[in-house]
Amino acid sequence: MENIEIVRVLDEVADLLEIQQANPFRIRAYRNAVRTINAHASPLRKLVEQGADLTELPSIGKGMAENIRELVESGRLAMLDELAAEIPPGLVDLVRLSGVGPKKARKLWDELGVESIEDLEEVAKEGRVAELPGFGLKTQDLILRGIRNYRTNTARFRLGEVDELLPPLIEHLRATPGITRLEVAGSYRRRKETVGDIDILVLAEDAHAASDALVGFSGVESVIGAGGTKTSIRLRSGLQVDLRVVPAESWGAALVYFTGSKEHNIRLRRRALDRKLRVSEYGVFEIPGESVGDRLGERGVASEGAMVPGASEEAVYRALDLAWIPPELRTDRGEFTASDAGALPDLVERSDLRGDVHMHSTWSDGRVSLEAMVTACAARGYEYMAITDHSKALAMVEGLDAAKLRRQWEEIEQVQATHPEIRILRGMEVDILRDGSLDLEDEMLEGLDVVIISVHSFFGLERAQQTARVLKALSHPRSMIFGHPTGRILNRRGPIDVDIDDILHACAEFRVAVEVNSHPNRLDLKDTHLWRARELGVPVVVTTDAHRPDELDLARYGIEQARRAWLTPEHILNTRGVDGFLAGLADAGYGSRTKVPSR
Ligand code: DGT
Ligand code: CA
Ligand code: CA
Ligand code: ZN
């Protein structure tokens, strides 16, 4: 860990303590330590590695020295995690706004209940910030401007947005003479649901030409830095792009390093040290002689030590006795142990999906006819599909009541007759009503092959009530798939407040599958919850919730999300053929649920 990162962590601790209105002496200790480290020219990690006494530095006491040691050795500070758990996570973002410090953030939280930037924007627009003592109109304007800046400069981009913004730039770079290889690394390659910035690696005959190509791209708004082997720009959309020119013999090592995650890299570095090796973005090096300690710092000195071939990722991992690890797994959540045990999962792939079972048609809020969705699914090679329009509680989209649903079944029968190439299942996305009952008569539920139950209303219920509501819905014997279980919309709406562990336990008990809603604005369930679902043996269904034919292609995002939760085809019901899929949904051991033949 570099000084700049240590400083960032200690600063955050100080901010949190200040929000907490902790003892001023304690806060000052952190601010002073930050000042000391900022003034210290050489890396503290070297001192730590040499076992030096950090308390000899000005204003570093015993406790602070321990903190620094923990940070350098583990990359984390447990105390920060504890502090962060006590304060709404959005509050920390407030402190980063110009015009708001920890004191103001605290006041906004206490007086106006502000817990996030969204909250702050709302109350500022209502003029309520100006009315607070010590704020005033000027501060309020400053805050609103700060929020706009924050949005354009630091907000994270959803993967789907990036996939729209990136292709023109990539094409432009690939067309640049002298750029012979290009890969997007970073969180984008790990397929994280949101990305902070884009990290592009290239092989280029001439680093300057590559840099000029990026700077000259038509979508560039500003150049953050250009020179040497790294160039950073900001696109007009606000998305930052870092381009790095890499030597060919270091390609694999650079790809590993810049794909991350940081946690993965830290573990990798430790593993190298255990083998008397040193891994960096330039390669894997042997550390000559016995003394490991004094060599640690100088990463990037390509001439030092003998180089273990670092041209490919495989070679880098092999040098550390590891199998190649899929980028989605590089989060230090067990991938090293799994590799050692020869037990890396055989992750699900897009081509494993044999049917999509959540989509809408013009019967409710879809854009095209039922038949158009059918032909679109058939064109994608699916063996089966389910039409799942909304139920009547969603009045604004004219959801279906029993009579309309019966008419839809007639249409399904007609369309099926002319489309033998794909099996059309009768489905519905049935609303979970406020009291947890389902928005369709039992008799009609009996006639459906696929029953998705979803929350589309009363998102704001408090936890106990919301959890009870969902548990009741899950217990219905005809509930088969829990659709977009937390209801979140990335960067826009938070999840409903439920005890997710209770809910996943109930899904396991009632054999209700959880959906991975593939829409890149939802990606619901998210990776960590899916992980838990897998542990509990809850079946999973990956769907697109398509409202138009082209949205059927969003399935890749759901698959990537599933991979990030270590899912294999066995965990996912719609990787099975239609009979296996239906059997999986009907797999009851509970209540009166029986498999209902489609016709
Ligand atoms: P992002 O951009 O916030 O979505 O996340 P990343 O993972 O793309 O992070 P970024 O862009 O800051 O850095 C790209 C990669 O470079 C990251 O995944 C791992 C590597 N990296 C960056 N900083 C560090 C570091 O301090 N230590 C180590 N070991 N690796 C780092
Ligand atoms: Ca990045
Ligand atoms: Ca970056
Ligand atoms: Zn829905």
PDB file of N, CA and C in Angstrom, residues 404-468:
ATOM      1  N   LYS A 404     -58.644 -11.722 -19.444  1.00  0.00           N
ATOM      2  CA  LYS A 404     -57.630 -11.388 -20.442  1.00  0.00           C
ATOM      3  C   LYS A 404     -56.574 -12.505 -20.532  1.00  0.00           C
ATOM      4  N   LEU A 405     -56.231 -13.030 -19.375  1.00  0.00           N
ATOM      5  CA  LEU A 405     -55.215 -14.093 -19.365  1.00  0.00           C
ATOM      6  C   LEU A 405     -55.707 -15.301 -20.148  1.00  0.00           C
ATOM      7  N   ARG A 406     -57.001 -15.627 -20.001  1.00  0.00           N
ATOM      8  CA  ARG A 406     -57.558 -16.749 -20.778  1.00  0.00           C
ATOM      9  C   ARG A 406     -57.438 -16.482 -22.278  1.00  0.00           C
ATOM     10  N   ARG A 407     -57.729 -15.237 -22.650  1.00  0.00           N
ATOM     11  CA  ARG A 407     -57.623 -14.905 -24.082  1.00  0.00           C
ATOM     12  C   ARG A 407     -56.165 -15.015 -24.540  1.00  0.00           C
ATOM     13  N   GLN A 408     -55.239 -14.628 -23.641  1.00  0.00           N
ATOM     14  CA  GLN A 408     -53.835 -14.759 -24.022  1.00  0.00           C
ATOM     15  C   GLN A 408     -53.466 -16.229 -24.250  1.00  0.00           C
ATOM     16  N   TRP A 409     -54.025 -17.096 -23.434  1.00  0.00           N
ATOM     17  CA  TRP A 409     -53.728 -18.524 -23.612  1.00  0.00           C
ATOM     18  C   TRP A 409     -54.206 -19.019 -24.972  1.00  0.00           C
ATOM     19  N   GLU A 410     -55.358 -18.480 -25.394  1.00  0.00           N
ATOM     20  CA  GLU A 410     -55.832 -18.859 -26.743  1.00  0.00           C
ATOM     21  C   GLU A 410     -54.839 -18.407 -27.807  1.00  0.00           C
ATOM     22  N   GLU A 411     -54.338 -17.175 -27.634  1.00  0.00           N
ATOM     23  CA  GLU A 411     -53.369 -16.687 -28.626  1.00  0.00           C
ATOM     24  C   GLU A 411     -52.087 -17.521 -28.594  1.00  0.00           C
ATOM     25  N   ILE A 412     -51.667 -17.891 -27.394  1.00  0.00           N
ATOM     26  CA  ILE A 412     -50.468 -18.736 -27.291  1.00  0.00           C
ATOM     27  C   ILE A 412     -50.674 -20.025 -28.075  1.00  0.00           C
ATOM     28  N   GLU A 413     -51.883 -20.572 -27.951  1.00  0.00           N
ATOM     29  CA  GLU A 413     -52.162 -21.825 -28.644  1.00  0.00           C
ATOM     30  C   GLU A 413     -52.060 -21.663 -30.166  1.00  0.00           C
ATOM     31  N   GLN A 414     -52.618 -20.546 -30.645  1.00  0.00           N
ATOM     32  CA  GLN A 414     -52.540 -20.292 -32.092  1.00  0.00           C
ATOM     33  C   GLN A 414     -51.106 -20.086 -32.555  1.00  0.00           C
ATOM     34  N   VAL A 415     -50.369 -19.253 -31.823  1.00  0.00           N
ATOM     35  CA  VAL A 415     -48.987 -18.956 -32.227  1.00  0.00           C
ATOM     36  C   VAL A 415     -48.143 -20.229 -32.145  1.00  0.00           C
ATOM     37  N   GLN A 416     -48.394 -21.022 -31.102  1.00  0.00           N
ATOM     38  CA  GLN A 416     -47.651 -22.279 -30.954  1.00  0.00           C
ATOM     39  C   GLN A 416     -47.846 -23.180 -32.177  1.00  0.00           C
ATOM     40  N   ALA A 417     -49.074 -23.182 -32.704  1.00  0.00           N
ATOM     41  CA  ALA A 417     -49.388 -24.056 -33.842  1.00  0.00           C
ATOM     42  C   ALA A 417     -48.531 -23.714 -35.054  1.00  0.00           C
ATOM     43  N   THR A 418     -48.193 -22.428 -35.199  1.00  0.00           N
ATOM     44  CA  THR A 418     -47.388 -22.044 -36.359  1.00  0.00           C
ATOM     45  C   THR A 418     -45.897 -21.940 -36.036  1.00  0.00           C
ATOM     46  N   HIS A 419     -45.535 -22.167 -34.781  1.00  0.00           N
ATOM     47  CA  HIS A 419     -44.119 -22.099 -34.392  1.00  0.00           C
ATOM     48  C   HIS A 419     -43.700 -23.339 -33.614  1.00  0.00           C
ATOM     49  N   PRO A 420     -43.632 -24.456 -34.322  1.00  0.00           N
ATOM     50  CA  PRO A 420     -43.272 -25.694 -33.641  1.00  0.00           C
ATOM     51  C   PRO A 420     -41.802 -25.710 -33.199  1.00  0.00           C
ATOM     52  N   GLU A 421     -41.019 -24.733 -33.708  1.00  0.00           N
ATOM     53  CA  GLU A 421     -39.574 -24.763 -33.413  1.00  0.00           C
ATOM     54  C   GLU A 421     -39.276 -24.378 -31.961  1.00  0.00           C
ATOM     55  N   ILE A 422     -40.253 -23.827 -31.261  1.00  0.00           N
ATOM     56  CA  ILE A 422     -39.998 -23.414 -29.875  1.00  0.00           C
ATOM     57  C   ILE A 422     -41.237 -23.669 -29.028  1.00  0.00           C
ATOM     58  N   ARG A 423     -41.022 -24.096 -27.810  1.00  0.00           N
ATOM     59  CA  ARG A 423     -42.131 -24.354 -26.902  1.00  0.00           C
ATOM     60  C   ARG A 423     -42.484 -23.063 -26.168  1.00  0.00           C
ATOM     61  N   ILE A 424     -43.748 -22.663 -26.261  1.00  0.00           N
ATOM     62  CA  ILE A 424     -44.194 -21.423 -25.601  1.00  0.00           C
ATOM     63  C   ILE A 424     -44.887 -21.792 -24.293  1.00  0.00           C
ATOM     64  N   LEU A 425     -44.341 -21.356 -23.193  1.00  0.00           N
ATOM     65  CA  LEU A 425     -44.948 -21.643 -21.896  1.00  0.00           C
ATOM     66  C   LEU A 425     -45.875 -20.500 -21.503  1.00  0.00           C
ATOM     67  N   ARG A 426     -46.926 -20.883 -20.801  1.00  0.00           N
ATOM     68  CA  ARG A 426     -47.846 -19.877 -20.264  1.00  0.00           C
ATOM     69  C   ARG A 426     -47.280 -19.350 -18.959  1.00  0.00           C
ATOM     70  N   GLY A 427     -47.027 -18.063 -18.931  1.00  0.00           N
ATOM     71  CA  GLY A 427     -46.481 -17.497 -17.701  1.00  0.00           C
ATOM     72  C   GLY A 427     -47.182 -16.220 -17.316  1.00  0.00           C
ATOM     73  N   MET A 428     -46.852 -15.733 -16.150  1.00  0.00           N
ATOM     74  CA  MET A 428     -47.305 -14.409 -15.752  1.00  0.00           C
ATOM     75  C   MET A 428     -46.362 -13.871 -14.683  1.00  0.00           C
ATOM     76  N   GLU A 429     -46.142 -12.568 -14.727  1.00  0.00           N
ATOM     77  CA  GLU A 429     -45.438 -11.901 -13.636  1.00  0.00           C
ATOM     78  C   GLU A 429     -46.524 -11.348 -12.724  1.00  0.00           C
ATOM     79  N   VAL A 430     -46.776 -12.082 -11.651  1.00  0.00           N
ATOM     80  CA  VAL A 430     -47.904 -11.781 -10.777  1.00  0.00           C
ATOM     81  C   VAL A 430     -47.451 -10.860  -9.644  1.00  0.00           C
ATOM     82  N   ASP A 431     -48.173  -9.775  -9.463  1.00  0.00           N
ATOM     83  CA  ASP A 431     -47.819  -8.839  -8.400  1.00  0.00           C
ATOM     84  C   ASP A 431     -48.012  -9.452  -7.018  1.00  0.00           C
ATOM     85  N   ILE A 432     -47.069  -9.164  -6.159  1.00  0.00           N
ATOM     86  CA  ILE A 432     -47.252  -9.454  -4.739  1.00  0.00           C
ATOM     87  C   ILE A 432     -47.972  -8.249  -4.147  1.00  0.00           C
ATOM     88  N   LEU A 433     -49.179  -8.451  -3.656  1.00  0.00           N
ATOM     89  CA  LEU A 433     -49.959  -7.334  -3.113  1.00  0.00           C
ATOM     90  C   LEU A 433     -49.411  -6.929  -1.742  1.00  0.00           C
ATOM     91  N   ARG A 434     -49.949  -5.840  -1.241  1.00  0.00           N
ATOM     92  CA  ARG A 434     -49.401  -5.271  -0.012  1.00  0.00           C
ATOM     93  C   ARG A 434     -49.386  -6.279   1.144  1.00  0.00           C
ATOM     94  N   ASP A 435     -50.416  -7.119   1.168  1.00  0.00           N
ATOM     95  CA  ASP A 435     -50.515  -8.060   2.284  1.00  0.00           C
ATOM     96  C   ASP A 435     -49.849  -9.403   1.972  1.00  0.00           C
ATOM     97  N   GLY A 436     -49.145  -9.489   0.861  1.00  0.00           N
ATOM     98  CA  GLY A 436     -48.422 -10.725   0.559  1.00  0.00           C
ATOM     99  C   GLY A 436     -49.226 -11.733  -0.239  1.00  0.00           C
ATOM    100  N   SER A 437     -50.483 -11.415  -0.515  1.00  0.00           N
ATOM    101  CA  SER A 437     -51.248 -12.333  -1.368  1.00  0.00           C
ATOM    102  C   SER A 437     -50.912 -12.043  -2.827  1.00  0.00           C
ATOM    103  N   LEU A 438     -51.287 -12.994  -3.706  1.00  0.00           N
ATOM    104  CA  LEU A 438     -50.928 -12.862  -5.114  1.00  0.00           C
ATOM    105  C   LEU A 438     -52.088 -12.271  -5.901  1.00  0.00           C
ATOM    106  N   ASP A 439     -51.753 -11.532  -6.943  1.00  0.00           N
ATOM    107  CA  ASP A 439     -52.735 -10.775  -7.714  1.00  0.00           C
ATOM    108  C   ASP A 439     -53.382 -11.626  -8.815  1.00  0.00           C
ATOM    109  N   LEU A 440     -53.684 -12.880  -8.499  1.00  0.00           N
ATOM    110  CA  LEU A 440     -54.367 -13.730  -9.484  1.00  0.00           C
ATOM    111  C   LEU A 440     -55.068 -14.863  -8.737  1.00  0.00           C
ATOM    112  N   GLU A 441     -56.232 -15.240  -9.236  1.00  0.00           N
ATOM    113  CA  GLU A 441     -57.000 -16.304  -8.593  1.00  0.00           C
ATOM    114  C   GLU A 441     -56.217 -17.622  -8.644  1.00  0.00           C
ATOM    115  N   ASP A 442     -56.363 -18.418  -7.588  1.00  0.00           N
ATOM    116  CA  ASP A 442     -55.672 -19.700  -7.519  1.00  0.00           C
ATOM    117  C   ASP A 442     -55.966 -20.573  -8.727  1.00  0.00           C
ATOM    118  N   GLU A 443     -57.234 -20.513  -9.132  1.00  0.00           N
ATOM    119  CA  GLU A 443     -57.649 -21.361 -10.259  1.00  0.00           C
ATOM    120  C   GLU A 443     -56.865 -20.999 -11.528  1.00  0.00           C
ATOM    121  N   MET A 444     -56.583 -19.722 -11.722  1.00  0.00           N
ATOM    122  CA  MET A 444     -55.795 -19.294 -12.878  1.00  0.00           C
ATOM    123  C   MET A 444     -54.320 -19.647 -12.679  1.00  0.00           C
ATOM    124  N   LEU A 445     -53.834 -19.472 -11.452  1.00  0.00           N
ATOM    125  CA  LEU A 445     -52.438 -19.832 -11.156  1.00  0.00           C
ATOM    126  C   LEU A 445     -52.182 -21.294 -11.514  1.00  0.00           C
ATOM    127  N   GLU A 446     -53.207 -22.123 -11.271  1.00  0.00           N
ATOM    128  CA  GLU A 446     -53.077 -23.556 -11.582  1.00  0.00           C
ATOM    129  C   GLU A 446     -52.832 -23.789 -13.074  1.00  0.00           C
ATOM    130  N   GLY A 447     -53.324 -22.886 -13.891  1.00  0.00           N
ATOM    131  CA  GLY A 447     -53.211 -23.069 -15.338  1.00  0.00           C
ATOM    132  C   GLY A 447     -51.913 -22.528 -15.935  1.00  0.00           C
ATOM    133  N   LEU A 448     -51.055 -21.958 -15.096  1.00  0.00           N
ATOM    134  CA  LEU A 448     -49.804 -21.370 -15.598  1.00  0.00           C
ATOM    135  C   LEU A 448     -48.639 -22.350 -15.459  1.00  0.00           C
ATOM    136  N   ASP A 449     -47.748 -22.345 -16.451  1.00  0.00           N
ATOM    137  CA  ASP A 449     -46.523 -23.145 -16.342  1.00  0.00           C
ATOM    138  C   ASP A 449     -45.477 -22.424 -15.499  1.00  0.00           C
ATOM    139  N   VAL A 450     -45.450 -21.094 -15.638  1.00  0.00           N
ATOM    140  CA  VAL A 450     -44.398 -20.297 -15.002  1.00  0.00           C
ATOM    141  C   VAL A 450     -45.041 -19.159 -14.235  1.00  0.00           C
ATOM    142  N   VAL A 451     -44.892 -19.174 -12.919  1.00  0.00           N
ATOM    143  CA  VAL A 451     -45.437 -18.093 -12.096  1.00  0.00           C
ATOM    144  C   VAL A 451     -44.272 -17.330 -11.460  1.00  0.00           C
ATOM    145  N   ILE A 452     -44.075 -16.112 -11.963  1.00  0.00           N
ATOM    146  CA  ILE A 452     -43.081 -15.226 -11.358  1.00  0.00           C
ATOM    147  C   ILE A 452     -43.835 -14.328 -10.390  1.00  0.00           C
ATOM    148  N   ILE A 453     -43.338 -14.184  -9.192  1.00  0.00           N
ATOM    149  CA  ILE A 453     -43.971 -13.253  -8.256  1.00  0.00           C
ATOM    150  C   ILE A 453     -43.021 -12.081  -8.023  1.00  0.00           C
ATOM    151  N   SER A 454     -43.558 -10.873  -8.106  1.00  0.00           N
ATOM    152  CA  SER A 454     -42.710  -9.682  -8.020  1.00  0.00           C
ATOM    153  C   SER A 454     -43.356  -8.585  -7.190  1.00  0.00           C
ATOM    154  N   VAL A 455     -42.488  -7.800  -6.550  1.00  0.00           N
ATOM    155  CA  VAL A 455     -42.934  -6.599  -5.842  1.00  0.00           C
ATOM    156  C   VAL A 455     -42.853  -5.420  -6.804  1.00  0.00           C
ATOM    157  N   HIS A 456     -43.980  -4.744  -7.016  1.00  0.00           N
ATOM    158  CA  HIS A 456     -43.986  -3.547  -7.859  1.00  0.00           C
ATOM    159  C   HIS A 456     -44.616  -2.358  -7.141  1.00  0.00           C
ATOM    160  N   SER A 457     -44.888  -2.513  -5.860  1.00  0.00           N
ATOM    161  CA  SER A 457     -45.570  -1.438  -5.134  1.00  0.00           C
ATOM    162  C   SER A 457     -45.143  -1.489  -3.667  1.00  0.00           C
ATOM    163  N   PHE A 458     -45.437  -0.419  -2.946  1.00  0.00           N
ATOM    164  CA  PHE A 458     -45.116  -0.360  -1.507  1.00  0.00           C
ATOM    165  C   PHE A 458     -43.660  -0.748  -1.259  1.00  0.00           C
ATOM    166  N   PHE A 459     -42.761  -0.091  -2.000  1.00  0.00           N
ATOM    167  CA  PHE A 459     -41.330  -0.364  -1.848  1.00  0.00           C
ATOM    168  C   PHE A 459     -40.830   0.100  -0.483  1.00  0.00           C
ATOM    169  N   GLY A 460     -41.556   1.024   0.127  1.00  0.00           N
ATOM    170  CA  GLY A 460     -41.036   1.667   1.325  1.00  0.00           C
ATOM    171  C   GLY A 460     -41.422   1.028   2.649  1.00  0.00           C
ATOM    172  N   LEU A 461     -42.078  -0.110   2.641  1.00  0.00           N
ATOM    173  CA  LEU A 461     -42.469  -0.738   3.913  1.00  0.00           C
ATOM    174  C   LEU A 461     -41.234  -1.012   4.768  1.00  0.00           C
ATOM    175  N   GLU A 462     -41.432  -0.940   6.082  1.00  0.00           N
ATOM    176  CA  GLU A 462     -40.253  -1.193   6.924  1.00  0.00           C
ATOM    177  C   GLU A 462     -39.966  -2.690   6.983  1.00  0.00           C
ATOM    178  N   ARG A 463     -38.760  -3.003   7.405  1.00  0.00           N
ATOM    179  CA  ARG A 463     -38.202  -4.329   7.194  1.00  0.00           C
ATOM    180  C   ARG A 463     -39.087  -5.491   7.632  1.00  0.00           C
ATOM    181  N   ALA A 464     -39.602  -5.427   8.859  1.00  0.00           N
ATOM    182  CA  ALA A 464     -40.365  -6.569   9.369  1.00  0.00           C
ATOM    183  C   ALA A 464     -41.591  -6.815   8.486  1.00  0.00           C
ATOM    184  N   GLN A 465     -42.260  -5.719   8.148  1.00  0.00           N
ATOM    185  CA  GLN A 465     -43.489  -5.832   7.359  1.00  0.00           C
ATOM    186  C   GLN A 465     -43.188  -6.293   5.929  1.00  0.00           C
ATOM    187  N   GLN A 466     -42.142  -5.718   5.338  1.00  0.00           N
ATOM    188  CA  GLN A 466     -41.777  -6.085   3.970  1.00  0.00           C
ATOM    189  C   GLN A 466     -41.355  -7.556   3.905  1.00  0.00           C
ATOM    190  N   THR A 467     -40.590  -7.970   4.893  1.00  0.00           N
ATOM    191  CA  THR A 467     -40.122  -9.362   4.913  1.00  0.00           C
ATOM    192  C   THR A 467     -41.310 -10.310   5.058  1.00  0.00           C
ATOM    193  N   ALA A 468     -42.205  -9.985   5.974  1.00  0.00           N
ATOM    194  CA  ALA A 468     -43.380 -10.841   6.186  1.00  0.00           C
ATOM    195  C   ALA A 468     -44.223 -10.919   4.917  1.00  0.00           C
TER     196      ALA A 468
END
